[in-house]
Each structure stands twice: as structure tokens, then as C-alpha cells.
């Protein structure tokens, strides 16, 4: 082995001097070039979670519904009748910032592999996106490319993109967030594992051939974006959804055939990470002959083979003797399967090039023994200033009607149909609630059940108060799941933050995660897995902290689903929760006052849990015909969103007009009672001690709101819906 | 009626078709693209998706699949062939139907409910609809802009071979009702013999109220009754 590594080499690869010294001490010798590269990617933030681990450990991860918690390729929760949902969310922020189409497309490809690796057939994709304002041409180009990339991959492979969310804020200019969640359905007995077990079992690489693309993708994801990032475009992989479709069908067929001991996709750090993680989970070793890896380019070095992030590849450990069966399945799908090594019992990752050993590293040194850092945390100076701001003097600057029309055209609030029209959201014919509502709802074939899926996070609120933001992301997700008629079951997260080496960023991270923890505990929705994306910074500064939450819920009976739009005229409208909402951090404040300021009162999590349980109880009794939570833009916007097919006339109880119409905040809902169910709904609310007020009736072609009998606004439904429906497409023209 | 659904690598609506037939009370077989005979089948369905990744051009590679030679033979002998979305693209590529499907006029992929007018309500595909009936089916394509030269277009119209046209909710086949720029708002056509239908909308996504309505059922019902007739004749001879 060649030794005598130079500091420039390991530093360029992303290892600190201390980390290199620790690796050399662990091996008792100098590392060669390949070994240095392997340590560098396995100990990168992206693969090792070295900065976040101590915080992530505090998430609640257990519950009777959890079939697979964190640590595998995806979490799995039980939805009853012998079925489970595998789900996970991941970021592809950095690649999408410099190559939006491929960055987003490979984000979809990667997360889908995580799902079918578990033995689940993917049934849905959701995309949670954050961009800078569309008034900047660069952000428009990024959004267009990302949406096309997600659609291009998801549509081709035939998995519907059923939901997600999209916010705009200057904090994301040049560093968009592209978080993709996927969910799959499986029977309990078909759960597969990403572990290599049984010395002598073969290790096979299946799917696409290995090329030079994407080398250093994991390292690239672990630094800030700079003016030079453009030159790292080669670190972005190129996706081939057609190849992945074949790979998915072949892998699912193989798992069902019962010959697979372990299977894992190759994502960040390619063969290095998949081999090390599979051996680590199995408590085994792995020996590979790199000369046997099918390549699409000549002259590749062992380093390039191990670090390649070529897409659409999997590592499979089948039972010894079943190699021919594996090859046959893949051949039928037009794919290659090659045996490149075997499982050992010596706990080493040993790489050979024919007879020559080119690297030998204890697996544990790469996985369990990766460095763990306790970063210093310090409250940023801006926090105190924000909290001290007094918003009590805020008054409407325009008429209520003009204010509502302006908010409806704010692209964060406006209809996202420009986006989801470009996604196949129906393939598979399981999609029951189409995009545009609170949560996507899919049926589960072979049962009476359905699942509800959503992604949520308000980044601005998280910037103002990270604990609040983390807790609110979980709560808002639960509000959306419950509105759709489903019981929240579990959470996946995608934690997007700036550079954690800055104590202020690490404080945001700790606080936001503590908020997520508190809400997950209160709402009994354990975290089953997720992803951390640090270093989301441009020269202009860090992004707003964004602990994105993906949540899954179950409907025992799909017929109990509840729409987020008024089903017909003549229905009684109820307000559940306080009349006046919060202005601090609201879209109104950000649009008209621009103070990202004000104190956020602590969330009453037990109270919110009780409110959600009340809504579920009402749905169980079939007392509701529609339900929608009041979030961005407040009551007036929520009412317009519900008025997709009919108008409404509402008289709210007396209150201040600005917070009543445009205030936000938790635990506020608009409900309509099912025909003849008003009395029972009111009685149930009284029994549950819930503030439920009858405020109006659906019908007509107008939206009219008064407050304590005094007219506040009156607009035609057509005008409101046109403002809401056309704004995003007009901005993207 | 014996129904075969061809599964090309990259097809992704084949299972949806199978399920739709099941919902309509009929069984269908999945046929692998490498098979070389479709003998014994009354109806061959070419499903939606991205066969061979739609690389090169939509449907351009699928037409060379081993099974396609026999699908063409089956069609020439009067057997029923139904191409949906990517299946329509394959049918134009292999010459069973005239014209071509280009990128949507707006250049964007479109997934949305779309109103259609049934222009030809006749067996074997559309006998269950009323002439001029307006129905709503999902469309889901990036390349659905039907293009044909003037002479070919005149022929289609004069011979009454336009089966579906994109329209507004009120049934107008104008620019407002045209989602993708198709010539004459054409959404589906048949060959001269009337036994090969190609259409861009997805009726298999519209057979259940739970997941997209029931406006697609008419096609399945028509084909099932056509199958009964055919078998009736066959039994007599």
C-alpha cells in the first residue's frame, strides 16, 4: 500500500487534520489514498451525522405502531390488516442549486430506492420546496428546473407525486430547499433489511453500470454554496428513471422470491457507504474485488469505483447458491447483476483489485466509531430583538377586500396548480384526494383503509423561534392529517439548516429539534427516520432554519375521508378555535409590514392534541362534511380555499378585524357540519370543551365576511378564485 | 373476450388497466414485450407509460419490440387494438394510425381532468356513449399534441374517424378547450377499419368514483359488448 499522505489531500477530501490522525490511529498506520477517500466520505456530515447525532438521539422513536424505526433505509409504521407504510424524506438542496433538473430528479430517484429497498412498492411522492422570490430570474429558473426534474423522474417511473408544499422567501435565494418524501406499501412479512449477514454469502451489484459521475457528491453536500459551486456541477449525478423503473420491478420481484438477506441502494458515497453500512448493520465484514464491478467507462481507479455516485444501482446480499436466480430475474428486466465479493466474519471492509488488497478498514471505524461532535450553541442576537417588537399597533393598510386579494396572489399562498399540473398525481389509481387540499389521501388496495400524507414547515416562524417552529411543523402536519379524516401515526424529518459550526446555527438546530421532540411526544407520532442537511448557506447568509416534517396517518375506513373544500351550498359553517389569530410571523405581517418580528406565545401542545382528537371524534361520528385548518393568510384565505365550488356568507363573533381575518396561529379550523348533524356537533364540542361557533352558511357566488354584524368584506367568488388560481402561473410566465 | 395488456419495459399504466378491467368484471392477461404471438386474444391493450424511457422519441423504440410485429398482424386481420397515451404514440410510430404526437404546445407536462366530446359513438369502442356526449377523463402527458397534414386531417374528418375531441366544459372544441395544441382538438382516432383506437386521455383512471369518476366506463362496456358479439358470431360459424 502506498502511504505518506499529504495534508492537502485529506483536507481537499474534507477530513480535518484531527480526523485524519484519528483514522490513522485506529488503523495503526498511515492511510493510503483510497482509504483516505473512504474515511472522508464515511465521516462526512452527510453520511456520519457527526454533528447532529447527539441531538437526533432525543427524538421519540418508539410506539406500538412502529415496525421499523431510524437506522434503516426508511421507517415503517403499521396501518393495520397486516399492511405497513415505509416512508422517508430526504434533501437534494445543493445539487438542485446548481443543476436544478438533475438535482431534483435524482432526489426523487434516491428516495424511491430507499422505499423499495425496504420491500415496499412506492405509491406516492411529495415534494417540499422553498425558493427565493420569483421576482429574481435566477429563482424562477431554479423553480422551473426543479419542478420539471421532479415530474420528469416521477412521471416516467410511474409513481404519483400527490402533494407537498412550496414557500417563497428571500432567505432561500440561491439556496433552494428540495426535500422529497416517498411512501410505499408493504405486507409485514415482506419487510427487507439493509444488512449483510452470513459469512460466505455473495455480495452482488445490480442495476446500472458504474461511471465517474457524482464523485464527491456527499462531500459537496457538506460545505456551503459559494461562487465556485458552479464548478462542482460534475458532483451532481444524472438520473435515468427508465433504468430505475426496471430496477424497482426486479428488486421487488427478488425480495418477494425470498432469496434476499440484505439489500441497500447506492446513494451518497456509492459503493463505499452501502457496503460499509450493510456490513455494519449485520455485524459482518465485506470483501470486494473491484475488478468485478461492471463499469461504463474504462480506466477507472479503485478510488473512482468506490466513490462513484452513479444512480440506479443497488447492493444485494442473496443466499449463497441463489446467484443464478438473481441474475435471471435481472436479465429478464434487461439489467446486469454481478457478484463482486462476499460477506466475511472478520468485521473488515477489504477491497481487492484481483489479488492485490487496495484497502482494508474495520467496518466499525467507518460507521459506529465515526466522530461525534458536541458543537457549541449560542442564542443568536437577533432573537431578543424580534421578541421585543410590539405588534399591537398594526392596522390594516388597505381595505379588507384589497388585503385578501393581495394575499391570495402571494405565491406562498396562491394555488400551486402550476406545479402539480406538471406531475402525474394519479398513476396507480390510488389517489383519492388530489393535490391542493390539506393532505393527500390514497386508498390501500385490498383493504377498506386509506393513508394520508403531508409535508409541513413554516421556516419564518422557525427563524423567529426555532423551538416553536419545530413544534409547529409537527402540529401543522397533524392538523392537515386530521382534517383529511386520518389518525396521525408517524413522522419523517428533513432538517435543513446553515453551517452548524456557527454556534448560532447549532442553537437553531438544537432548539428546533427540541420542538419537534416535544410535539412528537405530545401527539404520539414517533420519528421513524429522516435526513439532515447542513451548510445551506450562500455568501448572503444562511437559510431560514427549516425542520421539514413529513407525516403519515391512517383512515380505517376510506369512506370517512373529509374534503378541504365546501361540498355544496346550504351547509352550516363553524369556526373551531379563537376568533383572532396571531400576527407575529404571519404572511400579512411579512407582506405589508415586513417585520419578521414579534413574540410567539408557547404552543399549548396538550390542548392542541385534545382539539385534534375532538375533530377525529366528530369525523368518526360522520358529523363533518369539510374541514380545513387556518394557516398562512388567516381565516379569509382559508375560507377562499374552501370555496372551490360554492360561495359563503360568514358573520364572525366580535373582534379586531386584522387578527380575525388575517391572523394565523395554531388550533384554528373551519368546519362544515354534515346535513342534519349541527346539533350533535355542537353537543360533542361542548362535551369536549371546545370553542366551536356557528358562523355562517355556504352557498351563492359571493364571499362575504362580517365581524359582529359589521360588514368586513364582500367579493365575488370568481374574483377571489381567479386571483388565487392564476397568480403562480402568471409569475412563472 | 380475451384481453391482453402489453407490458413494455417502462410501461407504467399496465396494472391500472388490469385493475380497471377487473372493476368492469373482466379478466385480462399481462403480455411481456418479448413474446412473439398474441394469437387467441381478441383485444390487445397498449398501456400508458414511458416505454423504453421514451428515449429517442415517444413510442419510437417500443414499435420494434418483438411482440409488436404480431400486434400489427392481429390488427391487419381485424383484431381489436386499443392504445392509451403512450400506446397511442406507439400506434402512430408503427403506422397503424396516421399522424404523430408532438410536445404539448405549452411545452409543459399536463396532468389534469379534461372535458372530451364523443364524436364517434359506435361499436366496438364507444357504442356505450351518446353521440356528442361530453365526458371528463384525466389527461397525463408531455407529448400529446396531435399533428397530421391537411390531407390526412381531411380524410380523418370525412371518414368520421375522430373519436374524441378536447372541449370546454360547455362542449366547445375551441382554443380554450384545447390543452396541448392538437390539430382540430383531436384526442383520439380510429383506423379506417375501425378496429384500432388510439387516444391520449386515460379512461382506465376513470372507472371508480373513489379515484376519478366513472366517465371512462363506457369504453370498457362497449368493448365487452363488442366481444360478446364477436364471440356470438364465431359461435355461429
PDB file of N, CA, C and O in Angstrom, chain A residues 405-454:
ATOM      1  N   UNK A 405     -57.279  40.040  -1.562  1.00  0.00           N
ATOM      2  CA  UNK A 405     -56.862  39.779  -2.947  1.00  0.00           C
ATOM      3  C   UNK A 405     -55.341  39.780  -3.054  1.00  0.00           C
ATOM      4  O   UNK A 405     -54.755  38.971  -3.775  1.00  0.00           O
ATOM      5  N   UNK A 406     -54.684  40.674  -2.332  1.00  0.00           N
ATOM      6  CA  UNK A 406     -53.216  40.709  -2.371  1.00  0.00           C
ATOM      7  C   UNK A 406     -52.636  39.436  -1.777  1.00  0.00           C
ATOM      8  O   UNK A 406     -51.693  38.843  -2.322  1.00  0.00           O
ATOM      9  N   UNK A 407     -53.198  38.988  -0.663  1.00  0.00           N
ATOM     10  CA  UNK A 407     -52.686  37.763  -0.036  1.00  0.00           C
ATOM     11  C   UNK A 407     -52.899  36.558  -0.945  1.00  0.00           C
ATOM     12  O   UNK A 407     -52.037  35.681  -1.055  1.00  0.00           O
ATOM     13  N   UNK A 408     -54.053  36.517  -1.612  1.00  0.00           N
ATOM     14  CA  UNK A 408     -54.354  35.360  -2.472  1.00  0.00           C
ATOM     15  C   UNK A 408     -53.362  35.263  -3.633  1.00  0.00           C
ATOM     16  O   UNK A 408     -53.147  34.188  -4.181  1.00  0.00           O
ATOM     17  N   UNK A 409     -52.785  36.420  -3.995  1.00  0.00           N
ATOM     18  CA  UNK A 409     -51.833  36.401  -5.108  1.00  0.00           C
ATOM     19  C   UNK A 409     -50.393  36.240  -4.647  1.00  0.00           C
ATOM     20  O   UNK A 409     -49.477  36.174  -5.462  1.00  0.00           O
ATOM     21  N   UNK A 410     -50.197  36.197  -3.340  1.00  0.00           N
ATOM     22  CA  UNK A 410     -48.868  35.921  -2.804  1.00  0.00           C
ATOM     23  C   UNK A 410     -48.534  34.464  -3.152  1.00  0.00           C
ATOM     24  O   UNK A 410     -49.283  33.561  -2.809  1.00  0.00           O
ATOM     25  N   UNK A 411     -47.437  34.221  -3.871  1.00  0.00           N
ATOM     26  CA  UNK A 411     -47.201  32.856  -4.369  1.00  0.00           C
ATOM     27  C   UNK A 411     -47.075  31.804  -3.270  1.00  0.00           C
ATOM     28  O   UNK A 411     -47.326  30.631  -3.511  1.00  0.00           O
ATOM     29  N   UNK A 412     -46.737  32.207  -2.062  1.00  0.00           N
ATOM     30  CA  UNK A 412     -46.698  31.237  -0.961  1.00  0.00           C
ATOM     31  C   UNK A 412     -48.107  30.743  -0.641  1.00  0.00           C
ATOM     32  O   UNK A 412     -48.305  29.595  -0.258  1.00  0.00           O
ATOM     33  N   UNK A 413     -49.093  31.629  -0.823  1.00  0.00           N
ATOM     34  CA  UNK A 413     -50.484  31.278  -0.508  1.00  0.00           C
ATOM     35  C   UNK A 413     -51.229  30.773  -1.740  1.00  0.00           C
ATOM     36  O   UNK A 413     -52.017  29.837  -1.650  1.00  0.00           O
ATOM     37  N   UNK A 414     -50.967  31.361  -2.894  1.00  0.00           N
ATOM     38  CA  UNK A 414     -51.736  31.073  -4.115  1.00  0.00           C
ATOM     39  C   UNK A 414     -51.739  29.582  -4.438  1.00  0.00           C
ATOM     40  O   UNK A 414     -50.870  28.824  -3.984  1.00  0.00           O
ATOM     41  N   UNK A 415     -52.728  29.184  -5.227  1.00  0.00           N
ATOM     42  CA  UNK A 415     -52.834  27.787  -5.661  1.00  0.00           C
ATOM     43  C   UNK A 415     -51.532  27.327  -6.289  1.00  0.00           C
ATOM     44  O   UNK A 415     -50.893  28.056  -7.044  1.00  0.00           O
ATOM     45  N   UNK A 416     -51.142  26.076  -5.991  1.00  0.00           N
ATOM     46  CA  UNK A 416     -49.905  25.521  -6.543  1.00  0.00           C
ATOM     47  C   UNK A 416     -50.191  24.669  -7.782  1.00  0.00           C
ATOM     48  O   UNK A 416     -49.393  23.829  -8.159  1.00  0.00           O
ATOM     49  N   UNK A 417     -51.341  24.932  -8.419  1.00  0.00           N
ATOM     50  CA  UNK A 417     -51.698  24.062  -9.552  1.00  0.00           C
ATOM     51  C   UNK A 417     -50.680  24.171 -10.692  1.00  0.00           C
ATOM     52  O   UNK A 417     -50.475  23.207 -11.417  1.00  0.00           O
ATOM     53  N   UNK A 418     -50.005  25.325 -10.827  1.00  0.00           N
ATOM     54  CA  UNK A 418     -48.958  25.419 -11.860  1.00  0.00           C
ATOM     55  C   UNK A 418     -47.911  24.320 -11.638  1.00  0.00           C
ATOM     56  O   UNK A 418     -47.376  23.759 -12.585  1.00  0.00           O
ATOM     57  N   UNK A 419     -47.666  23.984 -10.373  1.00  0.00           N
ATOM     58  CA  UNK A 419     -46.681  22.945 -10.059  1.00  0.00           C
ATOM     59  C   UNK A 419     -47.290  21.563 -10.279  1.00  0.00           C
ATOM     60  O   UNK A 419     -46.768  20.748 -11.044  1.00  0.00           O
ATOM     61  N   UNK A 420     -48.424  21.284  -9.622  1.00  0.00           N
ATOM     62  CA  UNK A 420     -48.863  19.884  -9.621  1.00  0.00           C
ATOM     63  C   UNK A 420     -49.518  19.454 -10.920  1.00  0.00           C
ATOM     64  O   UNK A 420     -49.653  18.260 -11.163  1.00  0.00           O
ATOM     65  N   UNK A 421     -49.886  20.407 -11.778  1.00  0.00           N
ATOM     66  CA  UNK A 421     -50.329  20.017 -13.124  1.00  0.00           C
ATOM     67  C   UNK A 421     -49.209  19.345 -13.916  1.00  0.00           C
ATOM     68  O   UNK A 421     -49.454  18.633 -14.882  1.00  0.00           O
ATOM     69  N   UNK A 422     -47.956  19.631 -13.513  1.00  0.00           N
ATOM     70  CA  UNK A 422     -46.825  19.035 -14.238  1.00  0.00           C
ATOM     71  C   UNK A 422     -46.442  17.668 -13.671  1.00  0.00           C
ATOM     72  O   UNK A 422     -45.497  17.044 -14.147  1.00  0.00           O
ATOM     73  N   UNK A 423     -47.114  17.251 -12.610  1.00  0.00           N
ATOM     74  CA  UNK A 423     -46.841  15.947 -12.007  1.00  0.00           C
ATOM     75  C   UNK A 423     -47.989  14.997 -12.292  1.00  0.00           C
ATOM     76  O   UNK A 423     -49.151  15.356 -12.108  1.00  0.00           O
ATOM     77  N   UNK A 424     -47.660  13.780 -12.668  1.00  0.00           N
ATOM     78  CA  UNK A 424     -48.682  12.733 -12.713  1.00  0.00           C
ATOM     79  C   UNK A 424     -49.064  12.431 -11.268  1.00  0.00           C
ATOM     80  O   UNK A 424     -48.264  11.879 -10.523  1.00  0.00           O
ATOM     81  N   UNK A 425     -50.263  12.864 -10.853  1.00  0.00           N
ATOM     82  CA  UNK A 425     -50.634  12.614  -9.458  1.00  0.00           C
ATOM     83  C   UNK A 425     -51.656  11.485  -9.328  1.00  0.00           C
ATOM     84  O   UNK A 425     -52.217  11.282  -8.260  1.00  0.00           O
ATOM     85  N   UNK A 426     -51.891  10.750 -10.422  1.00  0.00           N
ATOM     86  CA  UNK A 426     -52.932   9.725 -10.368  1.00  0.00           C
ATOM     87  C   UNK A 426     -52.477   8.320 -10.734  1.00  0.00           C
ATOM     88  O   UNK A 426     -53.217   7.371 -10.487  1.00  0.00           O
ATOM     89  N   UNK A 427     -51.288   8.197 -11.357  1.00  0.00           N
ATOM     90  CA  UNK A 427     -50.881   6.859 -11.807  1.00  0.00           C
ATOM     91  C   UNK A 427     -50.911   5.893 -10.610  1.00  0.00           C
ATOM     92  O   UNK A 427     -50.559   6.264  -9.492  1.00  0.00           O
ATOM     93  N   UNK A 428     -51.349   4.695 -10.866  1.00  0.00           N
ATOM     94  CA  UNK A 428     -51.558   3.741  -9.783  1.00  0.00           C
ATOM     95  C   UNK A 428     -53.023   3.691  -9.366  1.00  0.00           C
ATOM     96  O   UNK A 428     -53.453   2.767  -8.694  1.00  0.00           O
ATOM     97  N   UNK A 429     -53.778   4.693  -9.790  1.00  0.00           N
ATOM     98  CA  UNK A 429     -55.215   4.852  -9.483  1.00  0.00           C
ATOM     99  C   UNK A 429     -55.536   4.557  -8.014  1.00  0.00           C
ATOM    100  O   UNK A 429     -56.489   3.862  -7.700  1.00  0.00           O
ATOM    101  N   UNK A 430     -54.701   5.121  -7.138  1.00  0.00           N
ATOM    102  CA  UNK A 430     -54.993   5.034  -5.707  1.00  0.00           C
ATOM    103  C   UNK A 430     -55.266   6.393  -5.098  1.00  0.00           C
ATOM    104  O   UNK A 430     -55.657   6.482  -3.934  1.00  0.00           O
ATOM    105  N   UNK A 431     -55.023   7.468  -5.864  1.00  0.00           N
ATOM    106  CA  UNK A 431     -55.123   8.816  -5.314  1.00  0.00           C
ATOM    107  C   UNK A 431     -56.586   9.212  -5.165  1.00  0.00           C
ATOM    108  O   UNK A 431     -57.311   9.297  -6.154  1.00  0.00           O
ATOM    109  N   UNK A 432     -56.994   9.439  -3.916  1.00  0.00           N
ATOM    110  CA  UNK A 432     -58.388   9.757  -3.631  1.00  0.00           C
ATOM    111  C   UNK A 432     -58.568  11.258  -3.459  1.00  0.00           C
ATOM    112  O   UNK A 432     -59.476  11.852  -4.007  1.00  0.00           O
ATOM    113  N   UNK A 433     -57.699  11.895  -2.675  1.00  0.00           N
ATOM    114  CA  UNK A 433     -57.714  13.357  -2.557  1.00  0.00           C
ATOM    115  C   UNK A 433     -56.549  13.888  -3.378  1.00  0.00           C
ATOM    116  O   UNK A 433     -55.383  13.627  -3.075  1.00  0.00           O
ATOM    117  N   UNK A 434     -56.857  14.649  -4.410  1.00  0.00           N
ATOM    118  CA  UNK A 434     -55.829  15.170  -5.311  1.00  0.00           C
ATOM    119  C   UNK A 434     -55.065  16.305  -4.636  1.00  0.00           C
ATOM    120  O   UNK A 434     -55.496  16.838  -3.625  1.00  0.00           O
ATOM    121  N   UNK A 435     -53.916  16.705  -5.228  1.00  0.00           N
ATOM    122  CA  UNK A 435     -53.156  17.820  -4.652  1.00  0.00           C
ATOM    123  C   UNK A 435     -54.030  19.062  -4.536  1.00  0.00           C
ATOM    124  O   UNK A 435     -54.967  19.245  -5.312  1.00  0.00           O
ATOM    125  N   UNK A 436     -53.695  19.919  -3.578  1.00  0.00           N
ATOM    126  CA  UNK A 436     -54.440  21.156  -3.407  1.00  0.00           C
ATOM    127  C   UNK A 436     -55.207  21.201  -2.096  1.00  0.00           C
ATOM    128  O   UNK A 436     -55.627  22.259  -1.658  1.00  0.00           O
ATOM    129  N   UNK A 437     -55.403  20.064  -1.468  1.00  0.00           N
ATOM    130  CA  UNK A 437     -56.108  20.019  -0.187  1.00  0.00           C
ATOM    131  C   UNK A 437     -55.127  20.064   0.973  1.00  0.00           C
ATOM    132  O   UNK A 437     -53.984  20.485   0.830  1.00  0.00           O
ATOM    133  N   UNK A 438     -55.572  19.643   2.150  1.00  0.00           N
ATOM    134  CA  UNK A 438     -54.703  19.668   3.322  1.00  0.00           C
ATOM    135  C   UNK A 438     -53.692  18.542   3.293  1.00  0.00           C
ATOM    136  O   UNK A 438     -52.523  18.739   3.566  1.00  0.00           O
ATOM    137  N   UNK A 439     -54.135  17.334   2.982  1.00  0.00           N
ATOM    138  CA  UNK A 439     -53.239  16.186   2.923  1.00  0.00           C
ATOM    139  C   UNK A 439     -53.668  15.330   1.732  1.00  0.00           C
ATOM    140  O   UNK A 439     -54.832  15.338   1.351  1.00  0.00           O
ATOM    141  N   UNK A 440     -52.710  14.639   1.149  1.00  0.00           N
ATOM    142  CA  UNK A 440     -53.051  13.699   0.084  1.00  0.00           C
ATOM    143  C   UNK A 440     -53.639  12.449   0.729  1.00  0.00           C
ATOM    144  O   UNK A 440     -53.189  12.032   1.796  1.00  0.00           O
ATOM    145  N   UNK A 441     -54.642  11.867   0.103  1.00  0.00           N
ATOM    146  CA  UNK A 441     -55.231  10.630   0.609  1.00  0.00           C
ATOM    147  C   UNK A 441     -55.179   9.576  -0.486  1.00  0.00           C
ATOM    148  O   UNK A 441     -55.559   9.845  -1.631  1.00  0.00           O
ATOM    149  N   UNK A 442     -54.660   8.408  -0.130  1.00  0.00           N
ATOM    150  CA  UNK A 442     -54.596   7.284  -1.076  1.00  0.00           C
ATOM    151  C   UNK A 442     -55.305   6.092  -0.469  1.00  0.00           C
ATOM    152  O   UNK A 442     -55.259   5.879   0.742  1.00  0.00           O
ATOM    153  N   UNK A 443     -55.952   5.316  -1.313  1.00  0.00           N
ATOM    154  CA  UNK A 443     -56.551   4.080  -0.813  1.00  0.00           C
ATOM    155  C   UNK A 443     -55.462   3.009  -0.720  1.00  0.00           C
ATOM    156  O   UNK A 443     -54.446   3.080  -1.410  1.00  0.00           O
ATOM    157  N   UNK A 444     -55.700   2.022   0.131  1.00  0.00           N
ATOM    158  CA  UNK A 444     -54.797   0.881   0.221  1.00  0.00           C
ATOM    159  C   UNK A 444     -55.544  -0.304  -0.354  1.00  0.00           C
ATOM    160  O   UNK A 444     -56.508  -0.796   0.246  1.00  0.00           O
ATOM    161  N   UNK A 445     -55.134  -0.726  -1.526  1.00  0.00           N
ATOM    162  CA  UNK A 445     -55.845  -1.798  -2.221  1.00  0.00           C
ATOM    163  C   UNK A 445     -55.907  -3.057  -1.368  1.00  0.00           C
ATOM    164  O   UNK A 445     -54.964  -3.377  -0.662  1.00  0.00           O
ATOM    165  N   UNK A 446     -57.014  -3.744  -1.464  1.00  0.00           N
ATOM    166  CA  UNK A 446     -57.169  -4.987  -0.710  1.00  0.00           C
ATOM    167  C   UNK A 446     -57.659  -4.751   0.709  1.00  0.00           C
ATOM    168  O   UNK A 446     -57.777  -5.693   1.486  1.00  0.00           O
ATOM    169  N   UNK A 447     -57.903  -3.493   1.080  1.00  0.00           N
ATOM    170  CA  UNK A 447     -58.422  -3.165   2.406  1.00  0.00           C
ATOM    171  C   UNK A 447     -59.479  -2.079   2.238  1.00  0.00           C
ATOM    172  O   UNK A 447     -59.681  -1.561   1.151  1.00  0.00           O
ATOM    173  N   UNK A 448     -60.116  -1.713   3.362  1.00  0.00           N
ATOM    174  CA  UNK A 448     -61.030  -0.560   3.329  1.00  0.00           C
ATOM    175  C   UNK A 448     -60.284   0.705   3.734  1.00  0.00           C
ATOM    176  O   UNK A 448     -60.881   1.755   3.903  1.00  0.00           O
ATOM    177  N   UNK A 449     -58.975   0.575   3.939  1.00  0.00           N
ATOM    178  CA  UNK A 449     -58.214   1.662   4.549  1.00  0.00           C
ATOM    179  C   UNK A 449     -57.679   2.662   3.549  1.00  0.00           C
ATOM    180  O   UNK A 449     -57.613   2.408   2.349  1.00  0.00           O
ATOM    181  N   UNK A 450     -57.255   3.791   4.100  1.00  0.00           N
ATOM    182  CA  UNK A 450     -56.552   4.779   3.310  1.00  0.00           C
ATOM    183  C   UNK A 450     -55.389   5.322   4.112  1.00  0.00           C
ATOM    184  O   UNK A 450     -55.336   5.138   5.332  1.00  0.00           O
ATOM    185  N   UNK A 451     -54.435   5.956   3.421  1.00  0.00           N
ATOM    186  CA  UNK A 451     -53.381   6.658   4.141  1.00  0.00           C
ATOM    187  C   UNK A 451     -53.427   8.125   3.744  1.00  0.00           C
ATOM    188  O   UNK A 451     -53.841   8.464   2.627  1.00  0.00           O
ATOM    189  N   UNK A 452     -53.043   8.976   4.683  1.00  0.00           N
ATOM    190  CA  UNK A 452     -52.969  10.413   4.417  1.00  0.00           C
ATOM    191  C   UNK A 452     -51.518  10.852   4.600  1.00  0.00           C
ATOM    192  O   UNK A 452     -50.829  10.374   5.506  1.00  0.00           O
ATOM    193  N   UNK A 453     -51.055  11.711   3.707  1.00  0.00           N
ATOM    194  CA  UNK A 453     -49.648  12.130   3.706  1.00  0.00           C
ATOM    195  C   UNK A 453     -49.571  13.644   3.602  1.00  0.00           C
ATOM    196  O   UNK A 453     -50.340  14.266   2.860  1.00  0.00           O
ATOM    197  N   UNK A 454     -48.611  14.234   4.306  1.00  0.00           N
ATOM    198  CA  UNK A 454     -48.421  15.679   4.191  1.00  0.00           C
ATOM    199  C   UNK A 454     -46.971  16.046   4.507  1.00  0.00           C
ATOM    200  O   UNK A 454     -46.265  15.264   5.154  1.00  0.00           O
TER     201      UNK A 454
END
